[in-house]
CSV table of C-alpha atoms in Angstrom, one decimal:
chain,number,residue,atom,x,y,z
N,1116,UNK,CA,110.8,130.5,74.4
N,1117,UNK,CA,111.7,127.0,74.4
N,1118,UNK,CA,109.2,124.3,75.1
N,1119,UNK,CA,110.6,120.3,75.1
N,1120,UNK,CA,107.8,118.1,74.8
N,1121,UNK,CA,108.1,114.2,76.1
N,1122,UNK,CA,106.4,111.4,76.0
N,1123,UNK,CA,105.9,109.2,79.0
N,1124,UNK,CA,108.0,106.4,79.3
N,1125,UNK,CA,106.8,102.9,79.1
N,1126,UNK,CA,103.8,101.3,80.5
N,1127,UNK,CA,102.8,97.7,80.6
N,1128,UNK,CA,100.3,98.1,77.7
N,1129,UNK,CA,102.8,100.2,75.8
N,1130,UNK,CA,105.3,97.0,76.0
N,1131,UNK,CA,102.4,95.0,74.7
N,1132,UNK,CA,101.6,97.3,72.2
N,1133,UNK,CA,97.8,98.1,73.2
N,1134,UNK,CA,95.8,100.8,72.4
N,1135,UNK,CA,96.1,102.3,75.8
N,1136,UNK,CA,94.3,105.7,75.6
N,1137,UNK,CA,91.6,106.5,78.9
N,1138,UNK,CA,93.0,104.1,81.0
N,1139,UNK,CA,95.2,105.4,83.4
N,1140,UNK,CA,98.0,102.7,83.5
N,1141,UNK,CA,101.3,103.0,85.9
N,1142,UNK,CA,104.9,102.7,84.2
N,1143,UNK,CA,106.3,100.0,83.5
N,1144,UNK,CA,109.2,98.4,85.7
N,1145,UNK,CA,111.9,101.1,85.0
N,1146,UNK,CA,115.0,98.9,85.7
N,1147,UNK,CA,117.2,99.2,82.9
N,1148,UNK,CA,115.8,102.6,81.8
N,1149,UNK,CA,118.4,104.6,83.9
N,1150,UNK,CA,120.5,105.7,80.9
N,1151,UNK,CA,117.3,107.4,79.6
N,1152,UNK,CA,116.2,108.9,82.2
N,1153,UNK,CA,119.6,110.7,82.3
N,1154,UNK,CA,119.5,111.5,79.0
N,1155,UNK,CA,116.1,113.2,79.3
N,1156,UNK,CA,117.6,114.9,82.4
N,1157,UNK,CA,120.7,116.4,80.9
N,1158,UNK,CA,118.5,118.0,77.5
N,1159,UNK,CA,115.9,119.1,80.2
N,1160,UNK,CA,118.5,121.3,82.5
N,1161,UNK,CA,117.3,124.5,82.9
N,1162,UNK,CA,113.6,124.5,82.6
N,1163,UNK,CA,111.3,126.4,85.1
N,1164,UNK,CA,108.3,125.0,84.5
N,1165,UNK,CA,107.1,121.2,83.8
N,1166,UNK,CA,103.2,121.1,82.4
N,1167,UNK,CA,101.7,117.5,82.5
N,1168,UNK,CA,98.7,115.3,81.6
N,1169,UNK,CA,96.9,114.3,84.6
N,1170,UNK,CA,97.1,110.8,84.0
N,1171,UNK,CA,99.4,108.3,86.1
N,1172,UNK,CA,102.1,107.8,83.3
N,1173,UNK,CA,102.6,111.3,82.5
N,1174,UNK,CA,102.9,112.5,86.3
N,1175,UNK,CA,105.2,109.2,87.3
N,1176,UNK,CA,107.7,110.3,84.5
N,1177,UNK,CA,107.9,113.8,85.2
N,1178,UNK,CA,108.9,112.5,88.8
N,1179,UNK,CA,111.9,110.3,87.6
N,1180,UNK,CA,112.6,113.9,85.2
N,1181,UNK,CA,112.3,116.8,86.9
N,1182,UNK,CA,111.9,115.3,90.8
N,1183,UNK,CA,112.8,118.9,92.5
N,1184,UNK,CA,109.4,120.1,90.2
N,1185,UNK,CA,106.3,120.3,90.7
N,1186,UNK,CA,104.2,119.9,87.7
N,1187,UNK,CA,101.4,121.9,86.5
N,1188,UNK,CA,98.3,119.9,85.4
N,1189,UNK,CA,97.0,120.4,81.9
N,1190,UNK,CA,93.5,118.6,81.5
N,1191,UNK,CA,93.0,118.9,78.0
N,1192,UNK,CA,96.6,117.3,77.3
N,1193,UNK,CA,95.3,113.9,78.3
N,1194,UNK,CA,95.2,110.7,75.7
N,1195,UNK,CA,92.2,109.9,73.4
N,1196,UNK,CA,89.6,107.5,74.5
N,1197,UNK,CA,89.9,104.7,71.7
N,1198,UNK,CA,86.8,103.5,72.9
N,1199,UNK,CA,86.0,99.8,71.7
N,1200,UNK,CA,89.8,99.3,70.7
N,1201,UNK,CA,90.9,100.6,74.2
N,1202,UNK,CA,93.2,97.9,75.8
N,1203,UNK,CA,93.4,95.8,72.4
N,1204,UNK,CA,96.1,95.0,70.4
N,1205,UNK,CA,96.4,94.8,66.7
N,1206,UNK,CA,95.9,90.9,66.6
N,1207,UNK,CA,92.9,91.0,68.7
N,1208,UNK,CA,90.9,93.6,66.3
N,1209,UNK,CA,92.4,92.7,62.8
N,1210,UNK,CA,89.0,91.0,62.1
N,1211,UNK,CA,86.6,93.1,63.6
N,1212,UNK,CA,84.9,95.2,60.7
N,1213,UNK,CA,84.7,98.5,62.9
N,1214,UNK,CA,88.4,98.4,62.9
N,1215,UNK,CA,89.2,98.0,59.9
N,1216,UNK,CA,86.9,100.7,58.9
N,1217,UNK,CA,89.0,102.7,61.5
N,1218,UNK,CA,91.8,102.0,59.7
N,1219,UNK,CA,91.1,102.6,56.1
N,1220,UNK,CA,90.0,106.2,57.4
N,1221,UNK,CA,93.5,106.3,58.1
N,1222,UNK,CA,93.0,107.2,61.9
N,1223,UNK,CA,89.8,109.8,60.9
N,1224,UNK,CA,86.8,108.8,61.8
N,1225,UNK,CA,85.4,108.3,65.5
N,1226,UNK,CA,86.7,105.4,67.4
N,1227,UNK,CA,83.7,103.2,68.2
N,1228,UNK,CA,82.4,104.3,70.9
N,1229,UNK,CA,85.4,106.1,72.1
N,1230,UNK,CA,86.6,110.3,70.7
N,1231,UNK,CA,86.6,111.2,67.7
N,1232,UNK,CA,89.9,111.7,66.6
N,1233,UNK,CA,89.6,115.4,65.4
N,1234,UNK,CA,88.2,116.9,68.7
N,1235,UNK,CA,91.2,114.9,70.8
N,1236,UNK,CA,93.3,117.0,68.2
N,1237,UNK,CA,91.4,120.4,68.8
N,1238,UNK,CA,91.5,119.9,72.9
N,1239,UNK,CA,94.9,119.2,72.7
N,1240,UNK,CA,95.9,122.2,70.7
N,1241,UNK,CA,93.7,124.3,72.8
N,1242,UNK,CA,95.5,122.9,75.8
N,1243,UNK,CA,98.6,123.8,74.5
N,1244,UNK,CA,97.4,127.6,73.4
N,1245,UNK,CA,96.7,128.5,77.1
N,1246,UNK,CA,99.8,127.1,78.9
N,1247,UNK,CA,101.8,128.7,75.9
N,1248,UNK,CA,99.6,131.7,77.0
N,1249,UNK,CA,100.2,131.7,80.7
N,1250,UNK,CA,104.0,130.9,80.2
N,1251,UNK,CA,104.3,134.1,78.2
N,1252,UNK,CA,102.8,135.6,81.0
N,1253,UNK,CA,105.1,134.2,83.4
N,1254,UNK,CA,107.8,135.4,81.6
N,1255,UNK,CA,109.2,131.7,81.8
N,1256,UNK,CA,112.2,130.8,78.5
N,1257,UNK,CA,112.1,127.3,78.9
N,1258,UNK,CA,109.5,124.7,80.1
N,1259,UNK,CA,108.8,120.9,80.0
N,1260,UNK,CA,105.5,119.1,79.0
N,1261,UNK,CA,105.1,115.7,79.7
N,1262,UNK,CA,101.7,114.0,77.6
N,1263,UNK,CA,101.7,111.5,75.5
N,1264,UNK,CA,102.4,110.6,72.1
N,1265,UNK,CA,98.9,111.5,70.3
N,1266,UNK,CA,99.1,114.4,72.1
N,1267,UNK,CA,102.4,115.7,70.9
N,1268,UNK,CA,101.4,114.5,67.3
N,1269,UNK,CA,98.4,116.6,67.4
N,1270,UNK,CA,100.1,119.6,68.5
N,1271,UNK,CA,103.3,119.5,66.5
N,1272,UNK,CA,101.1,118.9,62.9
N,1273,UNK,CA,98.7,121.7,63.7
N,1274,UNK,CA,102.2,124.0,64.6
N,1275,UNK,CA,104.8,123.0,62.2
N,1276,UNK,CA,105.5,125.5,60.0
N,1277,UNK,CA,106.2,123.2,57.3
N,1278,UNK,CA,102.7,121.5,57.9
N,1279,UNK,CA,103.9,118.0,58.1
N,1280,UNK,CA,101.1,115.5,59.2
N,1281,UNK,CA,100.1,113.7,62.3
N,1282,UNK,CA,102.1,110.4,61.6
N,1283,UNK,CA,105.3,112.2,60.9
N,1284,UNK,CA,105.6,113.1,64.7
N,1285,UNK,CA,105.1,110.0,66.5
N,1286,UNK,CA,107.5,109.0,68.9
N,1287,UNK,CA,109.5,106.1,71.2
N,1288,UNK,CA,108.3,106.0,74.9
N,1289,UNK,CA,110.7,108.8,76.4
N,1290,UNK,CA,111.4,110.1,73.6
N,1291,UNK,CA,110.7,114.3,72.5
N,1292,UNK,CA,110.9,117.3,70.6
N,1293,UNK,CA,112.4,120.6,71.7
N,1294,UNK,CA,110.1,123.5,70.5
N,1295,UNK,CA,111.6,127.1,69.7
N,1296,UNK,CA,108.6,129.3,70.1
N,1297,UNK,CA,108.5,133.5,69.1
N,1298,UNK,CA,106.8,134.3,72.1
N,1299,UNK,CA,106.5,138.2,70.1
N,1300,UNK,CA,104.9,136.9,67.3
N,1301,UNK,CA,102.6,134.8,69.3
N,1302,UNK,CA,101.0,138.0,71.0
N,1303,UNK,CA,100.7,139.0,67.8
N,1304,UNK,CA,98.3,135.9,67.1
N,1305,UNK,CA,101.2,133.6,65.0
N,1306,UNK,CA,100.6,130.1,66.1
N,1307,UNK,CA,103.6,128.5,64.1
N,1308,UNK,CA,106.5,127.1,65.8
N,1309,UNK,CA,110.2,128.2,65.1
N,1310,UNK,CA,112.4,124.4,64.9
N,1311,UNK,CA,111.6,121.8,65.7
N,1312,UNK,CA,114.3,119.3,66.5
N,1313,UNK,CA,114.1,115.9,68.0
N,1314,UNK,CA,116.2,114.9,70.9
């Protein structure tokens, strides 16, 4: 099986670069994104079934994608709450102790009042198990999810069979991974991934 994985194109706190995590933002003006959207169209022919966060981003990209789909929702595939740095950018924490703490954890430890980072990994990977699950069950060779960046990062390092970390996956608004997948060896309770190639 074959499973692409995308992340939502731009949104107005993406272009601003904030941490934009539990709120549930709208794209960004897409003028001028037409080339990508084609692109993601033409490695996305073929797929049956299009899984997506239930957040506005996610759901408004899979429309310009995959417009004669509809999506299934996959709660657990949703962002991480950053908590306190939630709608911030980089210059508006940099003196704030909690955030530097943050980052000297390199990304570890809880966000202040927000998840804490290794559950948002666990519920993302547990999201991914059961539609990986019900698409085996399906029967379905090819399928689409569109979440967001943490969400492929935290899936893709647990996966990977060469084990490479959570930072090595991160990704461009619109941009993705195609996934092979051993759907055999997955009944048989393997939970690595085949290649993984970037698109």
């Amino acid at each position: 099986m074959e499973i692409i994985m995308i992340r939502h194109f731009q949104t107005p706190g993406n272009v601003e670069k904030r941490y934009i995590g539990r709120t549930d933002e709208p794209l960004a003006d897409l003028k001028g994104r037409e080339q990508l959207i084609r692109e993601r169209q033409d490695s996305c022919r073929d797929v049956e079934q299009v899984i997506i966060s239930p957040m506005k981003r996610c759901i408004q990209t899979a429309a310009c994608i995959f417009p004669d789909k509809t999506p299934v929702l996959c709660e657990k595939m949703r962002e991480c709450d950053f908590g306190l740095f939630e709608m911030k950018r980089y210059e508006e924490l940099k003196e704030i102790p909690a955030y530097q703490e943050w980052l000297d954890s390199n990304g570890t430890i809880p966000f202040p009042e927000g998840e804490d980072p290794k559950l948002f990994r666990q519920r993302c990977v547990e999201g991914f198990y059961e539609c990986v699950d019900r698409l085996i069950s399906e029967e379905v060779k090819k399928a689409a999810m569109v979440v967001h960046g943490g969400t492929i990062m935290a899936v893709l390092s647990c996966i990977d069979k060469e084990k490479r970390e959570f930072y090595h996956w991160q990704l461009e608004n619109g941009g993705g991974y195609r996934v092979a997948l051993d759907e055999e060896a997955w009944r048989q309770g393997s939970r690595v991934s085949g290649e993984i190639e970037k698109l």
